[in-house]
Amino acid sequence: MSFNSSDISAFKDIWVFCEQRNGKLMNTDFELISEGRKLADERGSKLVGVLLGYNVKDIARELGGYGADKVIVCDDPVLEVYTTDAYTKVLCDIVMEKKPEVILMGASSIGRDLAPRCAARLHTGLTADCTHLDIDMKKYVDFLSKSSTLDLSKTTFKMDDVNLKMTRPAFGGHLMATIICPRFRPCMSTVRPGVMKKSEFNQAKADACEIELHPVSICESDINTKVLKVVKEKRQLIDLIGADVIVSVGRGISKNVEAGIQLAHKLADAFGGGVIGGSRAVIDSGWLTADHQVGQTGKTVHPKIYIALGISGAIQHKAGMQDSELIIAVNKDATAPIFDCADYGIVGDLFKVVPMMIDEITKVKSNKI
């Protein structure tokens, strides 16, 4: 088949690679379909989900409920368990045939493995771990005005630029970089789970979604690996992205790390079902494991309640939690940047403040006040 990644006029539509595991769609799929809908509307194109697996065609229509116009389903026993060779071959074959303008993937273990393989084979660019996407230049400039320190009055923008603007943390999260791929298509991006907001499910859109069963052309010689057994990690990771209440700790617990973490746990338990997060400084110091990290180089979260204990509020951390529904900050420094995005701020020693918070929450739950 004829495929030339530099013939950008031949490419159209926004695609989302939709990951499934054991026949179940991932929450990231719905986030990316929701974001892809926004991009497709900006570009005036269709939004297409791509689903690979075995016996998965019955779950494809759900993607329409979050905005997909069509879902291309590749259903074959060889795709039941993810392998790099098989998924790369099948996905690239479809891309070469149908020529999408943009491909989005979740920055999961599968997405981070599959995306660079496909980008190399398709001779195009890939931006990994994105936290913001735009096509419309006016919306991108508006994003910069709210989220950067750039002096936009001294910057000239090409307002008719329709390249995908892919923004991601750079230099260890100390800078944000926006990357474009102007000479090749498709533009490819992996997106961090939890960053994009999931739309409300719409059953009428799900019913109207077009399902295309695409034939799979693959043989044993295309696959260089064989999965003998899948062993799941026994250690349970913290689910920051799905939590309604997150209590995060920062350098402010340094005078008594163990006691500070215990207080955070007690406060999270007082709310009922809360989980513990941490700033990058806490993770780098080894006080909490990496699955607890909130921020540009960690997880982006949107809980109902986010409590920051002893966190100064560097821009990298705020970028990961500033869209929480309610933010409460406790810090001894009245000028800490965390107070700029907090709904409620308490200036004080967390080791004194948090026990009082726990007592008050307990009283309220016991109907004593």
mmCIF file of N, CA, C and O in Angstrom, residues 1-12 15 88 90-103 117-125 181 183-188:
data_model
loop_
_atom_site.group_PDB
_atom_site.id
_atom_site.type_symbol
_atom_site.label_atom_id
_atom_site.label_comp_id
_atom_site.label_asym_id
_atom_site.label_seq_id
_atom_site.Cartn_x
_atom_site.Cartn_y
_atom_site.Cartn_z
ATOM 1 N N MET A 1 0.840 -1.184 0.000
ATOM 2 C CA MET A 1 0.000 0.000 0.000
ATOM 3 C C MET A 1 0.889 1.254 0.000
ATOM 4 O O MET A 1 2.019 1.226 0.483
ATOM 5 N N SER A 2 0.326 2.329 -0.531
ATOM 6 C CA SER A 2 1.077 3.577 -0.624
ATOM 7 C C SER A 2 0.946 4.354 0.678
ATOM 8 O O SER A 2 -0.162 4.641 1.125
ATOM 9 N N PHE A 3 2.086 4.654 1.282
ATOM 10 C CA PHE A 3 2.064 5.431 2.526
ATOM 11 C C PHE A 3 3.260 6.361 2.554
ATOM 12 O O PHE A 3 4.403 5.923 2.471
ATOM 13 N N ASN A 4 2.966 7.651 2.664
ATOM 14 C CA ASN A 4 4.014 8.665 2.716
ATOM 15 C C ASN A 4 3.683 9.608 3.869
ATOM 16 O O ASN A 4 2.762 10.420 3.774
ATOM 17 N N SER A 5 4.413 9.485 4.967
ATOM 18 C CA SER A 5 4.090 10.263 6.168
ATOM 19 C C SER A 5 4.288 11.761 5.982
ATOM 20 O O SER A 5 3.789 12.555 6.778
ATOM 21 N N SER A 6 5.012 12.160 4.933
ATOM 22 C CA SER A 6 5.241 13.589 4.701
ATOM 23 C C SER A 6 4.164 14.228 3.826
ATOM 24 O O SER A 6 4.120 15.451 3.683
ATOM 25 N N ASP A 7 3.270 13.422 3.257
ATOM 26 C CA ASP A 7 2.164 13.952 2.460
ATOM 27 C C ASP A 7 1.009 14.282 3.395
ATOM 28 O O ASP A 7 -0.001 13.579 3.454
ATOM 29 N N ILE A 8 1.148 15.383 4.129
ATOM 30 C CA ILE A 8 0.211 15.659 5.222
ATOM 31 C C ILE A 8 -1.207 15.934 4.739
ATOM 32 O O ILE A 8 -2.164 15.787 5.505
ATOM 33 N N SER A 9 -1.374 16.319 3.486
ATOM 34 C CA SER A 9 -2.719 16.602 2.969
ATOM 35 C C SER A 9 -3.560 15.335 2.834
ATOM 36 O O SER A 9 -4.789 15.406 2.721
ATOM 37 N N ALA A 10 -2.909 14.174 2.856
ATOM 38 C CA ALA A 10 -3.628 12.906 2.688
ATOM 39 C C ALA A 10 -4.214 12.386 3.994
ATOM 40 O O ALA A 10 -4.943 11.382 3.995
ATOM 41 N N PHE A 11 -3.937 13.061 5.103
ATOM 42 C CA PHE A 11 -4.339 12.552 6.416
ATOM 43 C C PHE A 11 -5.529 13.332 6.971
ATOM 44 O O PHE A 11 -5.611 14.550 6.805
ATOM 45 N N LYS A 12 -6.408 12.628 7.652
ATOM 46 C CA LYS A 12 -7.564 13.281 8.283
ATOM 47 C C LYS A 12 -8.039 12.432 9.461
ATOM 48 O O LYS A 12 -7.660 11.267 9.610
ATOM 49 N N TRP A 15 -7.721 9.923 15.892
ATOM 50 C CA TRP A 15 -7.858 8.552 16.371
ATOM 51 C C TRP A 15 -7.404 8.442 17.824
ATOM 52 O O TRP A 15 -6.474 9.135 18.257
ATOM 53 N N THR A 88 1.739 -3.759 17.160
ATOM 54 C CA THR A 88 2.395 -2.792 16.275
ATOM 55 C C THR A 88 2.053 -3.084 14.820
ATOM 56 O O THR A 88 1.715 -2.170 14.052
ATOM 57 N N VAL A 90 -0.561 -4.759 13.512
ATOM 58 C CA VAL A 90 -1.975 -4.544 13.195
ATOM 59 C C VAL A 90 -2.310 -3.060 13.175
ATOM 60 O O VAL A 90 -2.969 -2.565 12.241
ATOM 61 N N LEU A 91 -1.855 -2.318 14.188
ATOM 62 C CA LEU A 91 -2.181 -0.898 14.248
ATOM 63 C C LEU A 91 -1.550 -0.135 13.088
ATOM 64 O O LEU A 91 -2.196 0.711 12.462
ATOM 65 N N CYS A 92 -0.300 -0.426 12.775
ATOM 66 C CA CYS A 92 0.367 0.279 11.681
ATOM 67 C C CYS A 92 -0.264 -0.038 10.335
ATOM 68 O O CYS A 92 -0.354 0.835 9.459
ATOM 69 N N ASP A 93 -0.721 -1.264 10.158
ATOM 70 C CA ASP A 93 -1.402 -1.621 8.911
ATOM 71 C C ASP A 93 -2.652 -0.765 8.706
ATOM 72 O O ASP A 93 -2.920 -0.275 7.596
ATOM 73 N N ILE A 94 -3.414 -0.583 9.783
ATOM 74 C CA ILE A 94 -4.646 0.219 9.684
ATOM 75 C C ILE A 94 -4.307 1.678 9.423
ATOM 76 O O ILE A 94 -4.953 2.357 8.626
ATOM 77 N N VAL A 95 -3.290 2.177 10.116
ATOM 78 C CA VAL A 95 -2.896 3.581 9.940
ATOM 79 C C VAL A 95 -2.444 3.832 8.511
ATOM 80 O O VAL A 95 -2.815 4.843 7.901
ATOM 81 N N MET A 96 -1.639 2.933 7.979
ATOM 82 C CA MET A 96 -1.154 3.103 6.601
ATOM 83 C C MET A 96 -2.299 3.071 5.595
ATOM 84 O O MET A 96 -2.251 3.728 4.561
ATOM 85 N N GLU A 97 -3.333 2.322 5.913
ATOM 86 C CA GLU A 97 -4.481 2.226 5.008
ATOM 87 C C GLU A 97 -5.392 3.444 5.099
ATOM 88 O O GLU A 97 -5.811 3.997 4.078
ATOM 89 N N LYS A 98 -5.673 3.894 6.336
ATOM 90 C CA LYS A 98 -6.706 4.913 6.521
ATOM 91 C C LYS A 98 -6.158 6.312 6.782
ATOM 92 O O LYS A 98 -6.889 7.297 6.705
ATOM 93 N N LYS A 99 -4.900 6.433 7.160
ATOM 94 C CA LYS A 99 -4.192 7.718 7.293
ATOM 95 C C LYS A 99 -4.873 8.726 8.227
ATOM 96 O O LYS A 99 -5.376 9.759 7.801
ATOM 97 N N PRO A 100 -4.867 8.458 9.527
ATOM 98 C CA PRO A 100 -5.388 9.437 10.481
ATOM 99 C C PRO A 100 -4.414 10.600 10.663
ATOM 100 O O PRO A 100 -3.204 10.437 10.504
ATOM 101 N N GLU A 101 -4.938 11.746 11.022
ATOM 102 C CA GLU A 101 -4.103 12.928 11.220
ATOM 103 C C GLU A 101 -3.438 12.931 12.595
ATOM 104 O O GLU A 101 -2.307 13.396 12.759
ATOM 105 N N VAL A 102 -4.156 12.418 13.593
ATOM 106 C CA VAL A 102 -3.678 12.412 14.980
ATOM 107 C C VAL A 102 -3.973 11.053 15.592
ATOM 108 O O VAL A 102 -5.040 10.473 15.344
ATOM 109 N N ILE A 103 -3.028 10.529 16.390
ATOM 110 C CA ILE A 103 -3.266 9.318 17.175
ATOM 111 C C ILE A 103 -2.918 9.611 18.633
ATOM 112 O O ILE A 103 -1.799 10.032 18.933
ATOM 113 N N ARG A 117 7.115 2.359 19.037
ATOM 114 C CA ARG A 117 7.297 1.367 17.975
ATOM 115 C C ARG A 117 6.528 1.791 16.726
ATOM 116 O O ARG A 117 7.044 1.726 15.608
ATOM 117 N N CYS A 118 5.277 2.223 16.924
ATOM 118 C CA CYS A 118 4.458 2.642 15.790
ATOM 119 C C CYS A 118 5.022 3.913 15.151
ATOM 120 O O CYS A 118 5.087 4.025 13.924
ATOM 121 N N ALA A 119 5.446 4.866 15.975
ATOM 122 C CA ALA A 119 5.984 6.119 15.438
ATOM 123 C C ALA A 119 7.214 5.865 14.573
ATOM 124 O O ALA A 119 7.374 6.462 13.506
ATOM 125 N N ALA A 120 8.080 4.973 15.031
ATOM 126 C CA ALA A 120 9.285 4.654 14.257
ATOM 127 C C ALA A 120 8.920 3.979 12.931
ATOM 128 O O ALA A 120 9.471 4.303 11.881
ATOM 129 N N ARG A 121 7.974 3.053 12.983
ATOM 130 C CA ARG A 121 7.587 2.338 11.762
ATOM 131 C C ARG A 121 6.860 3.249 10.777
ATOM 132 O O ARG A 121 6.979 3.090 9.568
ATOM 133 N N LEU A 122 6.113 4.224 11.312
ATOM 134 C CA LEU A 122 5.351 5.133 10.450
ATOM 135 C C LEU A 122 6.163 6.362 10.037
ATOM 136 O O LEU A 122 5.668 7.204 9.294
ATOM 137 N N HIS A 123 7.387 6.455 10.542
ATOM 138 C CA HIS A 123 8.273 7.589 10.244
ATOM 139 C C HIS A 123 7.600 8.920 10.573
ATOM 140 O O HIS A 123 7.433 9.801 9.730
ATOM 141 N N THR A 124 7.187 9.033 11.837
ATOM 142 C CA THR A 124 6.563 10.271 12.295
ATOM 143 C C THR A 124 7.028 10.577 13.702
ATOM 144 O O THR A 124 7.801 9.818 14.300
ATOM 145 N N GLY A 125 6.574 11.701 14.255
ATOM 146 C CA GLY A 125 7.010 12.127 15.582
ATOM 147 C C GLY A 125 6.075 11.658 16.677
ATOM 148 O O GLY A 125 4.910 11.338 16.432
ATOM 149 N N CYS A 181 4.461 18.663 15.405
ATOM 150 C CA CYS A 181 5.048 17.788 14.375
ATOM 151 C C CYS A 181 4.547 18.296 13.024
ATOM 152 O O CYS A 181 3.578 17.762 12.471
ATOM 153 N N ARG A 183 5.865 18.383 9.911
ATOM 154 C CA ARG A 183 6.258 17.842 8.598
ATOM 155 C C ARG A 183 5.790 16.416 8.341
ATOM 156 O O ARG A 183 5.902 15.924 7.223
ATOM 157 N N PHE A 184 5.278 15.758 9.373
ATOM 158 C CA PHE A 184 4.883 14.361 9.199
ATOM 159 C C PHE A 184 3.535 14.095 9.863
ATOM 160 O O PHE A 184 3.126 14.812 10.773
ATOM 161 N N ARG A 185 2.876 13.073 9.402
ATOM 162 C CA ARG A 185 1.619 12.610 9.964
ATOM 163 C C ARG A 185 1.660 11.079 10.041
ATOM 164 O O ARG A 185 2.331 10.431 9.236
ATOM 165 N N PRO A 186 0.939 10.540 11.027
ATOM 166 C CA PRO A 186 0.094 11.236 11.994
ATOM 167 C C PRO A 186 0.908 11.878 13.116
ATOM 168 O O PRO A 186 2.031 11.453 13.407
ATOM 169 N N CYS A 187 0.321 12.914 13.751
ATOM 170 C CA CYS A 187 0.889 13.444 14.984
ATOM 171 C C CYS A 187 0.535 12.449 16.091
ATOM 172 O O CYS A 187 -0.630 12.094 16.241
ATOM 173 N N MET A 188 1.528 12.006 16.847
ATOM 174 C CA MET A 188 1.283 10.997 17.871
ATOM 175 C C MET A 188 1.615 11.514 19.253
ATOM 176 O O MET A 188 2.604 12.214 19.450
#
